Tab-separated table of C-alpha atoms in Angstrom:
chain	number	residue	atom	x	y	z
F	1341	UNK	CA	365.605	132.268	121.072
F	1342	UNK	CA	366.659	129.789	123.659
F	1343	UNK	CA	368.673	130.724	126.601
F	1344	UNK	CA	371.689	129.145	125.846
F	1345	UNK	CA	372.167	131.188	122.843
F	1346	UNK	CA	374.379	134.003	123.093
F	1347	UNK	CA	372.527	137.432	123.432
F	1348	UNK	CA	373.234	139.977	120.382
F	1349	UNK	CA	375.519	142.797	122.138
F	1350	UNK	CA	373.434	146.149	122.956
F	1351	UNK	CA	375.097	148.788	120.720
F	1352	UNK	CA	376.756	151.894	121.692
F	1353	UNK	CA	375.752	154.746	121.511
F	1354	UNK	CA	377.373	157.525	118.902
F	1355	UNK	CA	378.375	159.604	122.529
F	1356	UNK	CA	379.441	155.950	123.761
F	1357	UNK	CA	381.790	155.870	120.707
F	1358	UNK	CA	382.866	159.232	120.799
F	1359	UNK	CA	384.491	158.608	124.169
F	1360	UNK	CA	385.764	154.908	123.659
F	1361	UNK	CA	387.427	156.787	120.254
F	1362	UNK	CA	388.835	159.867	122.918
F	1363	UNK	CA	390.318	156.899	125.498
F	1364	UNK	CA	392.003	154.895	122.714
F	1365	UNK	CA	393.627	157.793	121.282
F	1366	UNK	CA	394.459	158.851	124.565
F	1367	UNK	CA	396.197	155.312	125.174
F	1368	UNK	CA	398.171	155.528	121.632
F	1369	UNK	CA	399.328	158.910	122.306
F	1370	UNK	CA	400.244	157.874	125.949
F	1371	UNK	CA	401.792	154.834	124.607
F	1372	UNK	CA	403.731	156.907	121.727
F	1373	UNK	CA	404.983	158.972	124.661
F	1374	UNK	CA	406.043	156.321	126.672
F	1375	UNK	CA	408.110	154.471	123.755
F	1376	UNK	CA	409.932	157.310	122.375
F	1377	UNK	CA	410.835	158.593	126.106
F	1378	UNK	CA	412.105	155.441	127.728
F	1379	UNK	CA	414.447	154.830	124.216
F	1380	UNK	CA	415.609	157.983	124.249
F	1381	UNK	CA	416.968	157.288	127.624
F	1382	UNK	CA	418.608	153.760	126.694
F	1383	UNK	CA	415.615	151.204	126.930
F	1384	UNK	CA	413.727	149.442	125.168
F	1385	UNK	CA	409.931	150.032	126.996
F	1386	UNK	CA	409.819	146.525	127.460
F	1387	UNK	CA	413.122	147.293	130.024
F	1388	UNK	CA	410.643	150.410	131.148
F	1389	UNK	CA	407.806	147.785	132.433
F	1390	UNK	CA	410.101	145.358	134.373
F	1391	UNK	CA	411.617	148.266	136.017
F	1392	UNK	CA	408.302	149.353	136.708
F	1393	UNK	CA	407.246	146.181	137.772
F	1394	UNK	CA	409.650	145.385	140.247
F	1395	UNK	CA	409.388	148.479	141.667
F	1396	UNK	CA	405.538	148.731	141.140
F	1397	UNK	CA	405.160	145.015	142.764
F	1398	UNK	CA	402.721	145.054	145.760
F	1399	UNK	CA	404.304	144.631	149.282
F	1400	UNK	CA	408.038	144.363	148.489
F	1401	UNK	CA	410.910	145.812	146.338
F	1402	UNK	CA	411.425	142.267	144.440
F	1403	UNK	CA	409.888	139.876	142.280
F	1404	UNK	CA	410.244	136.207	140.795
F	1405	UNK	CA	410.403	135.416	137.279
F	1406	UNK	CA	407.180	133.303	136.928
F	1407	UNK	CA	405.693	136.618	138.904
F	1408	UNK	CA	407.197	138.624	136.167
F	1409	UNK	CA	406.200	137.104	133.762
F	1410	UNK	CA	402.311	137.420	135.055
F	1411	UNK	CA	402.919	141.352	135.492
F	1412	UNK	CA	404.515	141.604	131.872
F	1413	UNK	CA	402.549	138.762	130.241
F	1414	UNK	CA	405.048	137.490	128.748
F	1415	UNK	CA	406.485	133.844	128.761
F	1416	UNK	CA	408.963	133.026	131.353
F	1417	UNK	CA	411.779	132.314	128.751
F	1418	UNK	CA	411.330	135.499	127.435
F	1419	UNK	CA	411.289	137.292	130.911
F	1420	UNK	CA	414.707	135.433	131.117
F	1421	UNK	CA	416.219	136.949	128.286
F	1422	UNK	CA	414.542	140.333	129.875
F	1423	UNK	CA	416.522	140.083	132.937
F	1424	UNK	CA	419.709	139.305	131.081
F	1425	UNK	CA	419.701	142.447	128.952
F	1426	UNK	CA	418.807	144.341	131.665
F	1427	UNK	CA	421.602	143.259	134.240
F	1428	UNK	CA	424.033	143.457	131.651
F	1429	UNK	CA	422.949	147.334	131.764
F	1430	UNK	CA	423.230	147.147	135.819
F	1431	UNK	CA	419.880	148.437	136.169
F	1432	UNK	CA	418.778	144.588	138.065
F	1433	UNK	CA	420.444	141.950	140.095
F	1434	UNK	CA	419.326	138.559	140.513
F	1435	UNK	CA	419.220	137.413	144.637
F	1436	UNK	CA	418.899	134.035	146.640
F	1437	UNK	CA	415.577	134.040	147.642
F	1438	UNK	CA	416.810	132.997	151.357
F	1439	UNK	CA	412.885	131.230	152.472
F	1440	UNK	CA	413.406	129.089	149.116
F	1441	UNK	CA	416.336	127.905	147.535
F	1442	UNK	CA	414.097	127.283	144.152
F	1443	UNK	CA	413.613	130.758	144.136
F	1444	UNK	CA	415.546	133.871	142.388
F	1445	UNK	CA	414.497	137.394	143.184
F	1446	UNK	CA	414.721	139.844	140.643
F	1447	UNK	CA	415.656	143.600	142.296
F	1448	UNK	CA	416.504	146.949	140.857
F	1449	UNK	CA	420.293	148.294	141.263
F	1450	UNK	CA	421.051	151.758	142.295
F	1451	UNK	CA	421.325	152.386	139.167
F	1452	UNK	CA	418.108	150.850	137.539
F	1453	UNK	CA	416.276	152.934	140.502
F	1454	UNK	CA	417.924	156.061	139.370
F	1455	UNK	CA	416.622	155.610	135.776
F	1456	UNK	CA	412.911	154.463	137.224
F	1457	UNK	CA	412.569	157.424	138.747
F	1458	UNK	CA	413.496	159.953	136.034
F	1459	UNK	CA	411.249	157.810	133.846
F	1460	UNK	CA	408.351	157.380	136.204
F	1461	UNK	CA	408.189	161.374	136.635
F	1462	UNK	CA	408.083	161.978	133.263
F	1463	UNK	CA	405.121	159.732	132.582
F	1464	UNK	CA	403.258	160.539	135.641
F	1465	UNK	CA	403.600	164.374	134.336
F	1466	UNK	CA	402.284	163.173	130.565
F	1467	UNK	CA	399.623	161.315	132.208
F	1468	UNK	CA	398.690	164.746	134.154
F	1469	UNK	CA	399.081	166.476	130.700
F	1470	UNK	CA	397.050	164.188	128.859
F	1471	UNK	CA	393.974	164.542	131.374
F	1472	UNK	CA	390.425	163.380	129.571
F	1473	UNK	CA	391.477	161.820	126.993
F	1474	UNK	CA	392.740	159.048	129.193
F	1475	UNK	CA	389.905	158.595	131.386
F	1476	UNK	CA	387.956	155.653	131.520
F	1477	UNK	CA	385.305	155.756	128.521
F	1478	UNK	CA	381.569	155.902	130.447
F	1479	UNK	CA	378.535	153.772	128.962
F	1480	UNK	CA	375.383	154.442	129.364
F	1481	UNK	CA	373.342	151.580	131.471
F	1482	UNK	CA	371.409	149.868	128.977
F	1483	UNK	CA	368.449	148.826	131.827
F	1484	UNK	CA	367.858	152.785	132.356
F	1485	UNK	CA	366.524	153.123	128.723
């Protein structure tokens, strides 16, 4: 074999499965959670993340569309029609970025706060209930064989 050919992948283990298997289903259930608790208060989840990325954003309480967008991977026209719904709930406000007049800053209301941190507690406490089966799966090193 040459070296520019890829390398056949070193297969897991059946423990190395086991616990990928236990973090997935940890995700899903985690996931299921999430969904059904943020729509049962009102949102859809994708309304969930870009509360919980503005608030979530590193260093300030605001963030820009195309920086949205990044955080939610989305496209920006779609983080667009994001922002609509959600001001038209009152849970965001657009702002004049005042350092750059090309720039709109997205920011939580009072009101979109409020909800975040109902929301935020309630996932934070699933994520406490769920325990294990959401840690990070752990693979053996393949050079210690």
């Amino acid at each position: 074999m040459s070296s520019g050919e890829p390398q056949e992948p070193v297969p897991l283990t059946k423990r190395e499965f086991e616990s990928l298997a236990r973090f997935r289903f940890g995700i899903r259930r985690y996931l299921r959670f999430s969904e059904e608790t943020v729509r049962s208060h009102g949102l859809t989840p994708q309304q969930y993340q870009l509360l919980l990325a503005l608030k979530g954003f590193p260093g300030r309480e605001w963030a820009a569309m195309r920086e949205l967008a990044e955080r939610l991977q989305l496209r920006h026209h779609s983080v667009v029609e994001l922002v609509d719904r959600a001001q038209k709930q009152g849970l965001v406000q657009r702002a004049a970025d005042p350092s750059d007049a090309r720039t709109v800053r997205v920011e939580l209301t009072s009101d979109g706060e409020l909800t975040l941190v109902r929301l935020g507690a309630m996932h934070r406490d699933e994520l406490r209930r769920l325990g294990p089966t959401i840690e990070l799966p752990i693979f053996d090193d393949p050079s210690k064989k």
